[in-house]
Each structure stands twice: as structure tokens, then as C-alpha cells.
Amino acid sequence: MATEVIPGDPFVHLDPRFAECVVGSVHVERIATGCRWVEGPAWFPAGRYLLWSDIPNDRIMKWDETTDAVSVFRHPAGFSNGNTVDRQGRLVTAHHGLRAVTRTEVDGSVTVLADHWDGRRFNSPNDVVVSSDGAVWFTDPPYGIDSDYEGHKADPEQAGNHVYRIDPGDRSVTRVADDFDRPNGLAFTPDESRLLVTDTGAPPRVCRVFDVDLPAGTLSGGEVWATETLGGFDGFRLDVLGRCWMSAADGVHCLSPDGELLGKVLVPEPVANVVFGGPKRNRLFICATTSIYSVFLATNGAPTF
């Protein structure tokens, strides 16, 4: 499809500090549509393309920045949800259907990094990030086994919904947080000293913050960092100054490094997740229900690879 410009000013300023984040003359653009539930955006700088999951349709989609072409990257896709790119440029994916985390190798083959903990299958891995040491961190709520819409209906095997880490060496799996209702989106601060994780269980939804011991592969703390401002608090990404660009019911909400709401980017559909991309990482790609939107900002995304 041709890019569609969404009319009107998309920016809502709630704090003077939001002005330094946005370019007043830009618009939100819809670059792809026709999906059922979009999630898990991942930007591949070497190829200048975006991948995302269309979960109920069991496919991963692709948008090419150089041509605006939209195509199917993978189908079936194990009811994929979260995607990210590791430091070797490989796709790492959390799957509802496979109940596993996988990595797509440079030759196109797929490696299962983890599909169980303590002898039992995961619920349905949801979102995933890779730290600078190569460890893979992911959340495991039950959305993919709650019904057949986003995976395969099944009884949970884990006694709860947790956050896990896959060791970059021997691929051993460690449970790093076990006191969530339904852990969901997660992202490191730019210096990797803290990990933010959303909880999309019983309202109100919150985002919690943990201190990270990267060499030990452990988390501590976990206090509430921010509470939902209008629905959402699902997936998110941070910019280079530690501001959080968080999913919400009316678009994307920008929160300060201290969790204060600075402003909003309005989008016509509820948002599930975002990622920074483009050659300068100053273009925010937005997964919003049936469509992918983008907006250029006056900030740059923190590197995630």
C-alpha cells in the first residue's frame, strides 16, 4: 500500500519537556494495514526493513523502507509475538504457538533457544530483548494458551507467569522474576543498569523497574515505576536519554526517565508495541491493532543490538 498520512497534529504536550522530543511539522503515517493484531516490531538496519508479528494470522510481516513494499516474511510463524535483533543481526522471536524462544540464523535455519523451564513447557513467551552480553531475556504470560485465537488453548504447566533469562553460553534458563501477574513488555535502560517490565494483569497496569547485575544475570528491586495513563502499558522502547515511549489506548505516551507523562503521539488505533528504526533510529514504528504507523521524532532510539 502507499503510505497514508494521518491528518492533524498528532502531538499532545502535557509537559514543556516534551517539546524537545518532537518535530512540529511531521505527521503520523500509516505504512501497512490489513492485519488482525500486530505486535513485536523489529528493525533490521542492514536491510532497512521492519518485521512484525500478525499473531492471529500466524505470520511475520515485512515492510521495506526503500520501496514501501509489504510482504509476508514467514508463514506459519508459530504464532510469533515479540521480535528483536541480536548483536549479530539475527532475528530472535518469542512464540505463543511454539511456546518457545527461537533465533533465525544467517542461513535461514531456526534454532530453538529455550522451550521449557524446570522440566515443564513455558506458557507462551511474549516479548524478548537481548542484552549486550548476548543473554536473551523474555516474559511468559499465558495469552497464547488462553484461547485458540493467538496460539493453542492449553492448560499452563508453569506455576505462574514469570520473567526468564537464557544464558548466552550454555543456553541454560534462569527464572529472574517470579512475582508478576502477567509480565509483558520489557526493555533495558540505555546503560543496561535497569530493566523495565510491564504487568498487564489485573488493572491498573503498571511498569516495574529492576536493578540489573549483568555479569551475574540477576535482577533485584522491582518497584512500580509508572502506572498506566490510558490503557496500554504493553510494549515499549526507550530513547537515548532514557525516556520511555509506551503503548497506550490512544497512541504512544512519552514518559520521562522518572516515569512522568510528558506527552502523547495520537494514533487512530490502540497501540501494542513500538520500535525505533530508520538510518538514524529517529523514526518510531508503531504496532496498532490492524496497522503499522510511523512518526519521525527529534530524538533517537537507544540501541538494542
PDB file of C-alpha atoms in Angstrom:
ATOM      1  CA  MET A   1       0.000   0.000   0.000  1.00  0.00           C
ATOM      2  CA  ALA A   2       1.032   3.602  -0.465  1.00  0.00           C
ATOM      3  CA  THR A   3       1.889   5.489   2.702  1.00  0.00           C
ATOM      4  CA  GLU A   4      -1.178   7.245   4.106  1.00  0.00           C
ATOM      5  CA  VAL A   5      -0.707  10.497   6.007  1.00  0.00           C
ATOM      6  CA  ILE A   6      -2.987  10.793   9.044  1.00  0.00           C
ATOM      7  CA  PRO A   7      -4.290  14.372   9.092  1.00  0.00           C
ATOM      8  CA  GLY A   8      -3.976  16.669  12.089  1.00  0.00           C
ATOM      9  CA  ASP A   9      -1.343  17.417  14.688  1.00  0.00           C
ATOM     10  CA  PRO A  10      -0.509  14.106  16.392  1.00  0.00           C
ATOM     11  CA  PHE A  11       1.324  15.589  19.376  1.00  0.00           C
ATOM     12  CA  VAL A  12      -0.264  16.345  22.752  1.00  0.00           C
ATOM     13  CA  HIS A  13       2.054  18.383  25.013  1.00  0.00           C
ATOM     14  CA  LEU A  14       1.499  17.768  28.725  1.00  0.00           C
ATOM     15  CA  ASP A  15       4.906  18.932  29.961  1.00  0.00           C
ATOM     16  CA  PRO A  16       7.262  21.564  28.480  1.00  0.00           C
ATOM     17  CA  ARG A  17       9.985  18.907  28.226  1.00  0.00           C
ATOM     18  CA  PHE A  18       8.018  17.096  25.526  1.00  0.00           C
ATOM     19  CA  ALA A  19       8.799  19.869  23.029  1.00  0.00           C
ATOM     20  CA  GLU A  20      12.406  18.702  22.694  1.00  0.00           C
ATOM     21  CA  CYS A  21      11.218  15.236  21.661  1.00  0.00           C
ATOM     22  CA  VAL A  22       9.093  16.128  18.639  1.00  0.00           C
ATOM     23  CA  VAL A  23       9.240  17.804  15.260  1.00  0.00           C
ATOM     24  CA  GLY A  24       6.194  20.036  14.938  1.00  0.00           C
ATOM     25  CA  SER A  25       5.822  19.767  11.181  1.00  0.00           C
ATOM     26  CA  VAL A  26       5.594  15.972  10.883  1.00  0.00           C
ATOM     27  CA  HIS A  27       2.549  13.722  10.704  1.00  0.00           C
ATOM     28  CA  VAL A  28       1.814  10.172  11.684  1.00  0.00           C
ATOM     29  CA  GLU A  29       1.866   7.889   8.639  1.00  0.00           C
ATOM     30  CA  ARG A  30       0.174   4.535   8.121  1.00  0.00           C
ATOM     31  CA  ILE A  31       2.603   2.334   6.197  1.00  0.00           C
ATOM     32  CA  ALA A  32       0.800  -1.044   6.350  1.00  0.00           C
ATOM     33  CA  THR A  33      -2.633  -2.369   7.271  1.00  0.00           C
ATOM     34  CA  GLY A  34      -4.882  -5.403   6.856  1.00  0.00           C
ATOM     35  CA  CYS A  35      -3.664  -7.384   9.868  1.00  0.00           C
ATOM     36  CA  ARG A  36      -5.674  -8.747  12.788  1.00  0.00           C
ATOM     37  CA  TRP A  37      -3.403  -7.996  15.756  1.00  0.00           C
ATOM     38  CA  VAL A  38       0.048  -6.542  15.166  1.00  0.00           C
ATOM     39  CA  GLU A  39       2.850  -6.926  17.691  1.00  0.00           C
ATOM     40  CA  GLY A  40       6.579  -7.395  18.119  1.00  0.00           C
ATOM     41  CA  PRO A  41       8.199  -4.870  15.736  1.00  0.00           C
ATOM     42  CA  ALA A  42      11.906  -5.313  14.998  1.00  0.00           C
ATOM     43  CA  TRP A  43      14.091  -3.072  12.848  1.00  0.00           C
ATOM     44  CA  PHE A  44      16.890  -4.511  10.685  1.00  0.00           C
ATOM     45  CA  PRO A  45      19.295  -1.669   9.838  1.00  0.00           C
ATOM     46  CA  ALA A  46      21.436  -3.639   7.377  1.00  0.00           C
ATOM     47  CA  GLY A  47      18.440  -4.313   5.138  1.00  0.00           C
ATOM     48  CA  ARG A  48      16.424  -1.217   6.062  1.00  0.00           C
ATOM     49  CA  TYR A  49      13.313  -3.230   6.762  1.00  0.00           C
ATOM     50  CA  LEU A  50      10.819  -3.744   9.562  1.00  0.00           C
ATOM     51  CA  LEU A  51       9.424  -7.090  10.716  1.00  0.00           C
ATOM     52  CA  TRP A  52       6.377  -7.537  12.913  1.00  0.00           C
ATOM     53  CA  SER A  53       4.015 -10.293  14.049  1.00  0.00           C
ATOM     54  CA  ASP A  54       0.400 -10.582  12.929  1.00  0.00           C
ATOM     55  CA  ILE A  55      -0.413 -13.019  15.714  1.00  0.00           C
ATOM     56  CA  PRO A  56      -3.922 -14.389  14.894  1.00  0.00           C
ATOM     57  CA  ASN A  57      -2.935 -14.815  11.221  1.00  0.00           C
ATOM     58  CA  ASP A  58       0.168 -16.748  12.342  1.00  0.00           C
ATOM     59  CA  ARG A  59       2.602 -14.793  10.211  1.00  0.00           C
ATOM     60  CA  ILE A  60       5.532 -12.402  10.381  1.00  0.00           C
ATOM     61  CA  MET A  61       5.237  -9.465   8.026  1.00  0.00           C
ATOM     62  CA  LYS A  62       7.891  -7.290   6.389  1.00  0.00           C
ATOM     63  CA  TRP A  63       7.968  -3.648   5.252  1.00  0.00           C
ATOM     64  CA  ASP A  64      10.833  -2.405   3.067  1.00  0.00           C
ATOM     65  CA  GLU A  65      11.796   1.214   3.743  1.00  0.00           C
ATOM     66  CA  THR A  66      13.416   1.609   0.314  1.00  0.00           C
ATOM     67  CA  THR A  67      10.330   0.566  -1.671  1.00  0.00           C
ATOM     68  CA  ASP A  68       7.355   0.774   0.752  1.00  0.00           C
ATOM     69  CA  ALA A  69       6.622  -2.839  -0.215  1.00  0.00           C
ATOM     70  CA  VAL A  70       4.785  -5.038   2.306  1.00  0.00           C
ATOM     71  CA  SER A  71       5.187  -8.804   2.119  1.00  0.00           C
ATOM     72  CA  VAL A  72       4.876 -11.975   4.181  1.00  0.00           C
ATOM     73  CA  PHE A  73       8.230 -12.829   5.748  1.00  0.00           C
ATOM     74  CA  ARG A  74       7.193 -16.134   7.372  1.00  0.00           C
ATOM     75  CA  HIS A  75       4.013 -18.209   7.453  1.00  0.00           C
ATOM     76  CA  PRO A  76       3.287 -20.189   9.520  1.00  0.00           C
ATOM     77  CA  ALA A  77       5.287 -18.496  12.235  1.00  0.00           C
ATOM     78  CA  GLY A  78       4.496 -20.471  15.388  1.00  0.00           C
ATOM     79  CA  PHE A  79       2.099 -17.697  16.418  1.00  0.00           C
ATOM     80  CA  SER A  80       5.030 -15.351  16.972  1.00  0.00           C
ATOM     81  CA  ASN A  81       4.662 -12.312  19.214  1.00  0.00           C
ATOM     82  CA  GLY A  82       7.758 -10.400  20.298  1.00  0.00           C
ATOM     83  CA  ASN A  83      10.752  -9.977  17.982  1.00  0.00           C
ATOM     84  CA  THR A  84      14.143  -8.369  18.385  1.00  0.00           C
ATOM     85  CA  VAL A  85      17.545  -8.301  16.699  1.00  0.00           C
ATOM     86  CA  ASP A  86      20.654  -9.604  18.427  1.00  0.00           C
ATOM     87  CA  ARG A  87      24.146  -8.153  18.050  1.00  0.00           C
ATOM     88  CA  GLN A  88      24.927 -10.427  15.131  1.00  0.00           C
ATOM     89  CA  GLY A  89      21.885  -9.143  13.245  1.00  0.00           C
ATOM     90  CA  ARG A  90      19.814 -12.283  13.801  1.00  0.00           C
ATOM     91  CA  LEU A  91      16.086 -12.381  14.451  1.00  0.00           C
ATOM     92  CA  VAL A  92      15.123 -13.542  17.957  1.00  0.00           C
ATOM     93  CA  THR A  93      11.431 -14.363  18.406  1.00  0.00           C
ATOM     94  CA  ALA A  94       9.049 -15.226  21.250  1.00  0.00           C
ATOM     95  CA  HIS A  95       6.313 -17.628  20.119  1.00  0.00           C
ATOM     96  CA  HIS A  96       2.858 -18.205  21.548  1.00  0.00           C
ATOM     97  CA  GLY A  97       2.233 -21.306  19.454  1.00  0.00           C
ATOM     98  CA  LEU A  98       5.616 -22.971  19.820  1.00  0.00           C
ATOM     99  CA  ARG A  99       5.748 -21.893  23.473  1.00  0.00           C
ATOM    100  CA  ALA A 100       9.411 -21.194  22.832  1.00  0.00           C
ATOM    101  CA  VAL A 101      12.037 -18.574  22.048  1.00  0.00           C
ATOM    102  CA  THR A 102      13.844 -19.062  18.740  1.00  0.00           C
ATOM    103  CA  ARG A 103      16.649 -17.489  16.734  1.00  0.00           C
ATOM    104  CA  THR A 104      16.751 -17.302  12.948  1.00  0.00           C
ATOM    105  CA  GLU A 105      20.330 -17.970  11.843  1.00  0.00           C
ATOM    106  CA  VAL A 106      22.089 -16.196   8.981  1.00  0.00           C
ATOM    107  CA  ASP A 107      21.447 -19.189   6.709  1.00  0.00           C
ATOM    108  CA  GLY A 108      17.694 -19.041   7.411  1.00  0.00           C
ATOM    109  CA  SER A 109      17.534 -22.040   9.719  1.00  0.00           C
ATOM    110  CA  VAL A 110      15.702 -21.662  13.029  1.00  0.00           C
ATOM    111  CA  THR A 111      17.245 -22.612  16.370  1.00  0.00           C
ATOM    112  CA  VAL A 112      15.089 -23.209  19.440  1.00  0.00           C
ATOM    113  CA  LEU A 113      16.884 -21.366  22.243  1.00  0.00           C
ATOM    114  CA  ALA A 114      14.504 -22.455  25.009  1.00  0.00           C
ATOM    115  CA  ASP A 115      11.097 -24.105  25.290  1.00  0.00           C
ATOM    116  CA  HIS A 116      10.892 -25.217  28.913  1.00  0.00           C
ATOM    117  CA  TRP A 117      11.987 -24.423  32.447  1.00  0.00           C
ATOM    118  CA  ASP A 118      12.296 -26.864  35.330  1.00  0.00           C
ATOM    119  CA  GLY A 119      11.110 -29.703  33.091  1.00  0.00           C
ATOM    120  CA  ARG A 120       7.848 -28.005  32.077  1.00  0.00           C
ATOM    121  CA  ARG A 121       6.819 -26.077  28.955  1.00  0.00           C
ATOM    122  CA  PHE A 122       6.604 -22.299  29.032  1.00  0.00           C
ATOM    123  CA  ASN A 123       3.164 -20.677  28.952  1.00  0.00           C
ATOM    124  CA  SER A 124       3.543 -18.538  25.825  1.00  0.00           C
ATOM    125  CA  PRO A 125       6.701 -16.394  25.528  1.00  0.00           C
ATOM    126  CA  ASN A 126       5.554 -12.866  24.769  1.00  0.00           C
ATOM    127  CA  ASP A 127       8.267 -10.219  24.456  1.00  0.00           C
ATOM    128  CA  VAL A 128      12.041 -10.531  24.222  1.00  0.00           C
ATOM    129  CA  VAL A 129      15.210  -8.410  24.452  1.00  0.00           C
ATOM    130  CA  VAL A 130      18.905  -9.235  24.114  1.00  0.00           C
ATOM    131  CA  SER A 131      21.469  -7.638  26.425  1.00  0.00           C
ATOM    132  CA  SER A 132      24.966  -6.619  25.329  1.00  0.00           C
ATOM    133  CA  ASP A 133      26.481  -9.867  26.632  1.00  0.00           C
ATOM    134  CA  GLY A 134      24.220 -11.900  24.345  1.00  0.00           C
ATOM    135  CA  ALA A 135      21.805 -13.085  27.036  1.00  0.00           C
ATOM    136  CA  VAL A 136      18.145 -13.312  25.999  1.00  0.00           C
ATOM    137  CA  TRP A 137      15.524 -12.021  28.440  1.00  0.00           C
ATOM    138  CA  PHE A 138      11.819 -12.707  27.927  1.00  0.00           C
ATOM    139  CA  THR A 139       8.390 -12.637  29.551  1.00  0.00           C
ATOM    140  CA  ASP A 140       5.993 -15.592  29.726  1.00  0.00           C
ATOM    141  CA  PRO A 141       2.322 -14.714  30.337  1.00  0.00           C
ATOM    142  CA  PRO A 142      -0.442 -17.143  29.235  1.00  0.00           C
ATOM    143  CA  TYR A 143      -2.058 -15.153  26.398  1.00  0.00           C
ATOM    144  CA  GLY A 144      -1.163 -17.768  23.779  1.00  0.00           C
ATOM    145  CA  ILE A 145      -2.792 -20.607  25.724  1.00  0.00           C
ATOM    146  CA  ASP A 146      -5.849 -18.707  26.969  1.00  0.00           C
ATOM    147  CA  SER A 147      -7.659 -19.463  23.677  1.00  0.00           C
ATOM    148  CA  ASP A 148      -7.017 -20.592  20.113  1.00  0.00           C
ATOM    149  CA  TYR A 149      -7.025 -17.005  18.779  1.00  0.00           C
ATOM    150  CA  GLU A 150      -3.380 -16.174  19.492  1.00  0.00           C
ATOM    151  CA  GLY A 151      -1.996 -19.694  19.825  1.00  0.00           C
ATOM    152  CA  HIS A 152      -3.247 -23.059  21.039  1.00  0.00           C
ATOM    153  CA  LYS A 153      -5.582 -23.301  24.007  1.00  0.00           C
ATOM    154  CA  ALA A 154      -3.957 -25.365  26.769  1.00  0.00           C
ATOM    155  CA  ASP A 155      -3.520 -25.623  30.487  1.00  0.00           C
ATOM    156  CA  PRO A 156      -0.453 -23.866  31.893  1.00  0.00           C
ATOM    157  CA  GLU A 157       2.417 -26.057  33.021  1.00  0.00           C
ATOM    158  CA  GLN A 158       4.314 -23.353  34.896  1.00  0.00           C
ATOM    159  CA  ALA A 159       3.117 -22.374  38.354  1.00  0.00           C
ATOM    160  CA  GLY A 160       2.823 -18.705  37.481  1.00  0.00           C
ATOM    161  CA  ASN A 161       3.845 -16.150  34.873  1.00  0.00           C
ATOM    162  CA  HIS A 162       7.472 -15.163  35.087  1.00  0.00           C
ATOM    163  CA  VAL A 163      10.464 -13.417  33.509  1.00  0.00           C
ATOM    164  CA  TYR A 164      13.356 -15.570  32.307  1.00  0.00           C
ATOM    165  CA  ARG A 165      16.952 -15.270  31.062  1.00  0.00           C
ATOM    166  CA  ILE A 166      18.707 -17.544  28.556  1.00  0.00           C
ATOM    167  CA  ASP A 167      22.465 -17.729  29.137  1.00  0.00           C
ATOM    168  CA  PRO A 168      24.496 -16.745  26.051  1.00  0.00           C
ATOM    169  CA  GLY A 169      26.933 -19.605  26.594  1.00  0.00           C
ATOM    170  CA  ASP A 170      25.239 -22.853  27.553  1.00  0.00           C
ATOM    171  CA  ARG A 171      21.650 -21.637  26.909  1.00  0.00           C
ATOM    172  CA  SER A 172      20.619 -22.562  30.429  1.00  0.00           C
ATOM    173  CA  VAL A 173      17.401 -20.843  31.526  1.00  0.00           C
ATOM    174  CA  THR A 174      17.041 -18.911  34.777  1.00  0.00           C
ATOM    175  CA  ARG A 175      13.845 -17.507  36.247  1.00  0.00           C
ATOM    176  CA  VAL A 176      14.805 -13.921  37.147  1.00  0.00           C
ATOM    177  CA  ALA A 177      11.452 -12.542  38.394  1.00  0.00           C
ATOM    178  CA  ASP A 178       8.554 -14.564  39.796  1.00  0.00           C
ATOM    179  CA  ASP A 179       6.114 -12.096  41.355  1.00  0.00           C
ATOM    180  CA  PHE A 180       4.196 -10.815  38.319  1.00  0.00           C
ATOM    181  CA  ASP A 181       0.552 -11.253  37.442  1.00  0.00           C
ATOM    182  CA  ARG A 182       1.120 -11.161  33.657  1.00  0.00           C
ATOM    183  CA  PRO A 183       4.557  -9.845  32.658  1.00  0.00           C
ATOM    184  CA  ASN A 184       4.585  -8.420  29.154  1.00  0.00           C
ATOM    185  CA  GLY A 185       6.808  -5.774  27.509  1.00  0.00           C
ATOM    186  CA  LEU A 186      10.386  -5.263  28.628  1.00  0.00           C
ATOM    187  CA  ALA A 187      13.376  -3.081  27.747  1.00  0.00           C
ATOM    188  CA  PHE A 188      16.724  -2.083  29.223  1.00  0.00           C
ATOM    189  CA  THR A 189      17.707   1.473  30.018  1.00  0.00           C
ATOM    190  CA  PRO A 190      20.450   2.750  27.681  1.00  0.00           C
ATOM    191  CA  ASP A 191      23.234   1.832  30.135  1.00  0.00           C
ATOM    192  CA  GLU A 192      21.626  -1.555  30.927  1.00  0.00           C
ATOM    193  CA  SER A 193      21.676  -0.780  34.639  1.00  0.00           C
ATOM    194  CA  ARG A 194      17.904  -1.200  34.887  1.00  0.00           C
ATOM    195  CA  LEU A 195      15.238  -3.330  33.239  1.00  0.00           C
ATOM    196  CA  LEU A 196      11.679  -2.075  32.845  1.00  0.00           C
ATOM    197  CA  VAL A 197       8.881  -4.672  32.646  1.00  0.00           C
ATOM    198  CA  THR A 198       5.157  -4.053  32.216  1.00  0.00           C
ATOM    199  CA  ASP A 199       2.495  -6.078  34.012  1.00  0.00           C
ATOM    200  CA  THR A 200      -0.731  -6.394  32.007  1.00  0.00           C
ATOM    201  CA  GLY A 201      -2.678  -8.395  34.556  1.00  0.00           C
ATOM    202  CA  ALA A 202      -5.425  -7.020  36.757  1.00  0.00           C
ATOM    203  CA  PRO A 203      -5.814  -3.248  36.288  1.00  0.00           C
ATOM    204  CA  PRO A 204      -4.328  -0.820  36.754  1.00  0.00           C
ATOM    205  CA  ARG A 205      -1.487  -1.899  34.519  1.00  0.00           C
ATOM    206  CA  VAL A 206       1.937  -0.894  35.768  1.00  0.00           C
ATOM    207  CA  CYS A 207       5.532  -0.770  34.652  1.00  0.00           C
ATOM    208  CA  ARG A 208       8.088  -2.003  37.179  1.00  0.00           C
ATOM    209  CA  VAL A 209      11.806  -1.284  37.343  1.00  0.00           C
ATOM    210  CA  PHE A 210      14.562  -3.694  38.337  1.00  0.00           C
ATOM    211  CA  ASP A 211      18.247  -3.172  39.014  1.00  0.00           C
ATOM    212  CA  VAL A 212      20.352  -5.371  36.736  1.00  0.00           C
ATOM    213  CA  ASP A 213      23.513  -7.276  37.605  1.00  0.00           C
ATOM    214  CA  LEU A 214      24.504  -8.102  34.044  1.00  0.00           C
ATOM    215  CA  PRO A 215      27.541 -10.327  34.801  1.00  0.00           C
ATOM    216  CA  ALA A 216      25.530 -12.360  37.311  1.00  0.00           C
ATOM    217  CA  GLY A 217      22.410 -12.382  35.144  1.00  0.00           C
ATOM    218  CA  THR A 218      20.146 -11.376  38.016  1.00  0.00           C
ATOM    219  CA  LEU A 219      17.541  -8.750  38.868  1.00  0.00           C
ATOM    220  CA  SER A 220      16.735  -7.023  42.155  1.00  0.00           C
ATOM    221  CA  GLY A 221      14.181  -4.460  43.296  1.00  0.00           C
ATOM    222  CA  GLY A 222      11.074  -4.380  41.136  1.00  0.00           C
ATOM    223  CA  GLU A 223       9.164  -1.391  42.479  1.00  0.00           C
ATOM    224  CA  VAL A 224       6.411   0.252  40.429  1.00  0.00           C
ATOM    225  CA  TRP A 225       7.975   2.813  38.088  1.00  0.00           C
ATOM    226  CA  ALA A 226       4.782   4.118  36.460  1.00  0.00           C
ATOM    227  CA  THR A 227       1.063   3.345  36.291  1.00  0.00           C
ATOM    228  CA  GLU A 228      -0.964   3.254  33.079  1.00  0.00           C
ATOM    229  CA  THR A 229      -2.064   6.654  31.835  1.00  0.00           C
ATOM    230  CA  LEU A 230      -4.794   5.467  29.417  1.00  0.00           C
ATOM    231  CA  GLY A 231      -4.920   1.733  28.825  1.00  0.00           C
ATOM    232  CA  GLY A 232      -1.944   0.126  27.150  1.00  0.00           C
ATOM    233  CA  PHE A 233       1.297  -0.265  29.112  1.00  0.00           C
ATOM    234  CA  ASP A 234       2.067  -3.234  26.893  1.00  0.00           C
ATOM    235  CA  GLY A 235       5.214  -2.984  24.731  1.00  0.00           C
ATOM    236  CA  PHE A 236       7.605  -0.029  24.726  1.00  0.00           C
ATOM    237  CA  ARG A 237      11.104   1.218  23.870  1.00  0.00           C
ATOM    238  CA  LEU A 238      13.476   3.799  25.348  1.00  0.00           C
ATOM    239  CA  ASP A 239      15.305   6.609  23.613  1.00  0.00           C
ATOM    240  CA  VAL A 240      18.942   7.577  24.128  1.00  0.00           C
ATOM    241  CA  LEU A 241      18.076   9.875  27.056  1.00  0.00           C
ATOM    242  CA  GLY A 242      16.096   7.189  28.872  1.00  0.00           C
ATOM    243  CA  ARG A 243      12.630   8.453  28.016  1.00  0.00           C
ATOM    244  CA  CYS A 244      10.079   5.680  27.590  1.00  0.00           C
ATOM    245  CA  TRP A 245       7.798   5.518  24.547  1.00  0.00           C
ATOM    246  CA  MET A 246       4.941   3.416  25.877  1.00  0.00           C
ATOM    247  CA  SER A 247       1.925   1.803  24.202  1.00  0.00           C
ATOM    248  CA  ALA A 248      -1.481   3.222  25.168  1.00  0.00           C
ATOM    249  CA  ALA A 249      -5.123   3.120  24.161  1.00  0.00           C
ATOM    250  CA  ASP A 250      -4.945   6.421  22.286  1.00  0.00           C
ATOM    251  CA  GLY A 251      -1.439   6.179  20.854  1.00  0.00           C
ATOM    252  CA  VAL A 252       2.074   6.304  22.266  1.00  0.00           C
ATOM    253  CA  HIS A 253       2.783   8.009  25.590  1.00  0.00           C
ATOM    254  CA  CYS A 254       6.191   9.518  26.294  1.00  0.00           C
ATOM    255  CA  LEU A 255       7.346   9.189  29.901  1.00  0.00           C
ATOM    256  CA  SER A 256      10.370  10.816  31.493  1.00  0.00           C
ATOM    257  CA  PRO A 257      13.172   8.661  32.957  1.00  0.00           C
ATOM    258  CA  ASP A 258      11.347   9.091  36.279  1.00  0.00           C
ATOM    259  CA  GLY A 259       8.034   7.807  34.891  1.00  0.00           C
ATOM    260  CA  GLU A 260       6.266  11.172  34.471  1.00  0.00           C
ATOM    261  CA  LEU A 261       3.927  11.584  31.495  1.00  0.00           C
ATOM    262  CA  LEU A 262       5.380  14.244  29.171  1.00  0.00           C
ATOM    263  CA  GLY A 263       3.181  13.972  26.106  1.00  0.00           C
ATOM    264  CA  LYS A 264       1.428  11.773  23.603  1.00  0.00           C
ATOM    265  CA  VAL A 265       1.607  10.755  19.960  1.00  0.00           C
ATOM    266  CA  LEU A 266      -2.006  10.176  18.912  1.00  0.00           C
ATOM    267  CA  VAL A 267      -2.741   7.165  16.693  1.00  0.00           C
ATOM    268  CA  PRO A 268      -6.174   6.101  15.309  1.00  0.00           C
ATOM    269  CA  GLU A 269      -5.977   2.593  16.845  1.00  0.00           C
ATOM    270  CA  PRO A 270      -4.912   1.229  20.256  1.00  0.00           C
ATOM    271  CA  VAL A 271      -1.169   0.583  20.374  1.00  0.00           C
ATOM    272  CA  ALA A 272       0.506  -2.668  21.456  1.00  0.00           C
ATOM    273  CA  ASN A 273       4.213  -2.054  20.824  1.00  0.00           C
ATOM    274  CA  VAL A 274       6.815   0.195  19.213  1.00  0.00           C
ATOM    275  CA  VAL A 275      10.398   0.196  17.962  1.00  0.00           C
ATOM    276  CA  PHE A 276      12.826   2.859  16.780  1.00  0.00           C
ATOM    277  CA  GLY A 277      14.218   2.471  13.281  1.00  0.00           C
ATOM    278  CA  GLY A 278      15.381   4.218  10.146  1.00  0.00           C
ATOM    279  CA  PRO A 279      19.026   5.007   9.346  1.00  0.00           C
ATOM    280  CA  LYS A 280      19.262   7.347  12.357  1.00  0.00           C
ATOM    281  CA  ARG A 281      16.872   5.485  14.702  1.00  0.00           C
ATOM    282  CA  ASN A 282      14.716   8.623  14.803  1.00  0.00           C
ATOM    283  CA  ARG A 283      11.628   7.046  13.245  1.00  0.00           C
ATOM    284  CA  LEU A 284       9.221   5.408  15.675  1.00  0.00           C
ATOM    285  CA  PHE A 285       7.358   2.428  14.210  1.00  0.00           C
ATOM    286  CA  ILE A 286       4.065   1.729  15.958  1.00  0.00           C
ATOM    287  CA  CYS A 287       2.087  -1.529  16.102  1.00  0.00           C
ATOM    288  CA  ALA A 288      -1.564  -0.510  16.468  1.00  0.00           C
ATOM    289  CA  THR A 289      -4.170  -3.288  16.248  1.00  0.00           C
ATOM    290  CA  THR A 290      -4.595  -3.771  12.467  1.00  0.00           C
ATOM    291  CA  SER A 291      -1.931  -1.414  11.134  1.00  0.00           C
ATOM    292  CA  ILE A 292       1.658  -0.192  11.303  1.00  0.00           C
ATOM    293  CA  TYR A 293       2.189   3.539  11.753  1.00  0.00           C
ATOM    294  CA  SER A 294       5.350   5.617  11.923  1.00  0.00           C
ATOM    295  CA  VAL A 295       6.383   9.087  13.007  1.00  0.00           C
ATOM    296  CA  PHE A 296       9.693  10.929  12.883  1.00  0.00           C
ATOM    297  CA  LEU A 297      10.885  12.334  16.207  1.00  0.00           C
ATOM    298  CA  ALA A 298      13.520  14.774  17.431  1.00  0.00           C
ATOM    299  CA  THR A 299      15.184  12.031  19.441  1.00  0.00           C
ATOM    300  CA  ASN A 300      16.867   8.712  18.695  1.00  0.00           C
ATOM    301  CA  GLY A 301      16.139   5.258  19.989  1.00  0.00           C
ATOM    302  CA  ALA A 302      18.572   3.607  22.359  1.00  0.00           C
ATOM    303  CA  PRO A 303      20.471   0.846  20.511  1.00  0.00           C
ATOM    304  CA  THR A 304      19.017  -2.611  21.156  1.00  0.00           C
ATOM    305  CA  PHE A 305      21.663  -4.598  19.286  1.00  0.00           C
TER     306      PHE A 305
END
